[in-house]
Coordinates of C-alpha atoms in Angstrom, one line a residue:
X1 CA -26.3 -20.1 -20.5
X2 CA -22.9 -18.9 -20.7
X3 CA -20.5 -20.9 -18.5
X4 CA -23.4 -23.4 -17.7
X5 CA -22.9 -25.1 -21.0
X6 CA -19.4 -25.6 -20.8
X7 CA -19.5 -26.9 -17.3
X8 CA -22.5 -29.5 -17.4
X9 CA -20.4 -32.1 -19.2
X10 CA -17.8 -32.3 -16.3
X11 CA -20.9 -32.4 -13.8
X12 CA -22.4 -35.2 -15.7
X13 CA -19.1 -37.1 -16.3
X14 CA -18.8 -37.0 -12.3
X15 CA -22.7 -37.6 -11.9
X16 CA -22.8 -34.1 -10.0
X17 CA -26.3 -33.1 -9.6
X18 CA -27.6 -29.4 -10.3
X19 CA -30.5 -27.6 -11.1
X20 CA -31.0 -25.1 -14.2
X21 CA -32.8 -22.0 -13.5
X22 CA -36.1 -21.4 -15.3
X23 CA -36.1 -17.7 -15.1
X24 CA -33.7 -14.7 -14.5
X25 CA -33.0 -13.8 -10.9
X26 CA -30.7 -11.6 -8.8
X27 CA -29.0 -13.0 -5.7
X28 CA -26.5 -12.1 -3.1
X29 CA -23.6 -14.1 -3.9
X30 CA -19.6 -14.4 -2.8
X31 CA -17.2 -14.7 -5.7
X32 CA -13.7 -15.1 -6.0
X33 CA -11.7 -12.1 -7.4
X34 CA -8.1 -12.6 -8.8
X35 CA -5.2 -10.5 -9.5
X36 CA -1.7 -11.2 -10.3
X37 CA -2.4 -14.0 -12.5
X38 CA 0.6 -15.9 -14.0
X39 CA -0.2 -18.5 -16.9
X40 CA 2.0 -21.1 -17.8
X41 CA 4.3 -20.3 -20.7
X42 CA 3.0 -22.8 -23.2
X43 CA -0.2 -25.4 -23.4
X44 CA -0.4 -28.8 -22.8
X45 CA -3.2 -30.7 -24.7
X46 CA -4.8 -27.5 -25.7
X47 CA -5.0 -26.1 -22.0
X48 CA -2.9 -23.8 -20.9
X49 CA -2.7 -24.0 -16.9
X50 CA -2.9 -21.3 -14.3
X51 CA 0.4 -21.3 -12.4
X52 CA -0.3 -18.5 -9.7
X53 CA -2.6 -16.0 -8.6
X54 CA -3.8 -13.6 -5.7
X55 CA -7.4 -14.2 -4.7
X56 CA -9.9 -12.2 -2.5
X57 CA -13.8 -12.5 -2.0
X58 CA -16.2 -10.1 -3.3
X59 CA -19.5 -10.1 -2.0
X60 CA -22.4 -8.5 -4.3
X61 CA -25.6 -9.2 -5.7
X62 CA -25.5 -10.8 -8.9
X63 CA -28.1 -11.2 -11.9
X64 CA -28.3 -14.5 -13.1
X65 CA -30.0 -15.5 -16.2
X66 CA -32.4 -18.1 -17.0
X67 CA -30.3 -21.4 -17.8
X68 CA -27.8 -20.5 -15.1
X69 CA -27.0 -23.4 -12.9
X70 CA -27.7 -24.2 -8.9
X71 CA -25.3 -26.6 -7.7
X72 CA -26.1 -27.7 -4.0
X73 CA -23.0 -29.1 -1.9
X74 CA -25.5 -31.5 -0.3
X75 CA -25.0 -34.5 -2.4
X76 CA -23.2 -37.8 -2.6
X77 CA -20.2 -36.3 -5.1
X78 CA -19.8 -32.9 -3.3
X79 CA -16.1 -33.9 -2.9
X80 CA -15.8 -33.9 -6.6
X81 CA -17.7 -30.8 -7.1
X82 CA -15.4 -29.0 -4.8
X83 CA -12.0 -30.5 -6.6
X84 CA -13.8 -29.0 -9.8
X85 CA -15.0 -25.7 -8.8
X86 CA -12.8 -24.4 -6.1
X87 CA -10.0 -22.6 -7.6
X88 CA -7.3 -23.5 -5.1
X89 CA -8.1 -27.4 -5.7
X90 CA -5.1 -28.8 -7.5
X91 CA -7.3 -30.5 -10.1
X92 CA -9.8 -27.5 -10.4
X93 CA -11.2 -26.7 -13.7
X94 CA -9.4 -22.9 -13.0
X95 CA -6.2 -24.8 -12.7
X96 CA -6.4 -26.5 -15.7
X97 CA -7.1 -23.0 -17.7
X98 CA -10.9 -23.6 -18.3
X99 CA -12.0 -20.1 -17.2
X100 CA -8.7 -18.5 -18.7
X101 CA -10.9 -15.9 -20.6
X102 CA -12.0 -14.2 -17.5
X103 CA -8.4 -12.9 -17.3
X104 CA -8.5 -11.3 -20.7
X105 CA -8.7 -7.5 -20.6
X106 CA -10.9 -6.8 -23.8
X107 CA -11.8 -3.1 -22.5
X108 CA -9.2 -0.1 -22.7
X109 CA -9.3 3.5 -22.2
X110 CA -7.8 6.1 -24.9
X111 CA -4.7 7.8 -23.5
X112 CA -6.1 11.2 -24.1
X113 CA -8.8 10.2 -21.7
X114 CA -7.1 8.4 -19.4
X115 CA -4.5 11.3 -18.6
X116 CA -7.3 13.4 -17.2
X117 CA -9.2 11.0 -15.4
X118 CA -5.9 9.9 -13.7
X119 CA -5.6 13.8 -12.6
X120 CA -9.4 13.4 -11.3
X121 CA -8.7 10.4 -9.4
X122 CA -5.5 11.5 -7.8
X123 CA -7.7 13.9 -5.9
X124 CA -8.8 10.9 -4.0
X125 CA -6.6 10.1 -0.9
X126 CA -7.4 6.5 -1.1
X127 CA -6.7 6.0 -4.9
X128 CA -3.6 8.1 -4.3
X129 CA -2.5 5.8 -1.8
X130 CA -3.1 2.8 -3.9
X131 CA -1.4 4.3 -6.8
X132 CA 1.8 5.0 -4.5
X133 CA 1.7 1.6 -3.7
X134 CA 1.1 0.2 -7.4
X135 CA 4.2 2.7 -8.5
X136 CA 6.5 1.5 -5.6
X137 CA 5.7 -2.3 -6.6
X138 CA 6.1 -1.7 -10.4
X139 CA 9.0 0.7 -10.7
X140 CA 9.7 0.0 -14.5
X141 CA 6.1 0.4 -15.3
X142 CA 5.6 2.1 -18.7
X143 CA 3.2 5.2 -19.4
X144 CA 0.4 2.9 -20.9
X145 CA 0.7 0.5 -18.1
X146 CA 0.5 3.4 -15.6
X147 CA -2.4 4.8 -17.2
X148 CA -4.2 1.4 -17.8
X149 CA -3.9 1.3 -13.8
X150 CA -6.3 4.3 -13.7
X151 CA -8.5 2.5 -16.1
X152 CA -8.8 -0.9 -14.0
X153 CA -9.3 1.4 -10.7
X154 CA -12.0 3.3 -12.3
X155 CA -15.9 3.0 -12.6
X156 CA -15.2 2.5 -16.1
X157 CA -13.6 -0.9 -16.1
X158 CA -14.9 -4.4 -16.7
X159 CA -16.6 -5.5 -13.3
X160 CA -16.4 -9.2 -14.5
X161 CA -12.4 -8.9 -15.4
X162 CA -10.6 -11.4 -13.3
X163 CA -14.2 -12.6 -11.6
X164 CA -14.7 -16.1 -11.1
X165 CA -17.8 -16.9 -12.7
X166 CA -19.2 -19.1 -10.0
X167 CA -21.0 -17.4 -7.2
X168 CA -21.7 -19.1 -3.8
X169 CA -24.8 -18.5 -2.0
X170 CA -25.4 -19.5 1.7

């Protein structure tokens, strides 16, 4: 389901074993969260490479639908598995643009709503400090970019934007 259907052919080619879940479940996992993603200016053979990014780890309970994949690293081809699915690996699926859809912001806030949201959010000292840092690092930011920063840092933003769709469970 979802990304599983796209990943399976690569796993099969490399003889990596996996299990397909038979029911929905919720699992504690760690995920990679990306920021400052820079894509290549053009594509090569239909793939737009990911040139650079910053990465952090997010730990959360995640709902997995029936048909999701469980892949153990305890298998003969685990090194290939790591090269395919660890983002920093030079030949990873992420590096070759396989997961670029996670970097596309599909939801936005209306400016008339974001202006009042921004005023409300700035009452929080932690948000205010983060915003001051954003302004210092982006002195030429235009008004919509500034308002979008508030949207992206609000409870209304898409929690899956820039979130790697592969979790690790230990």
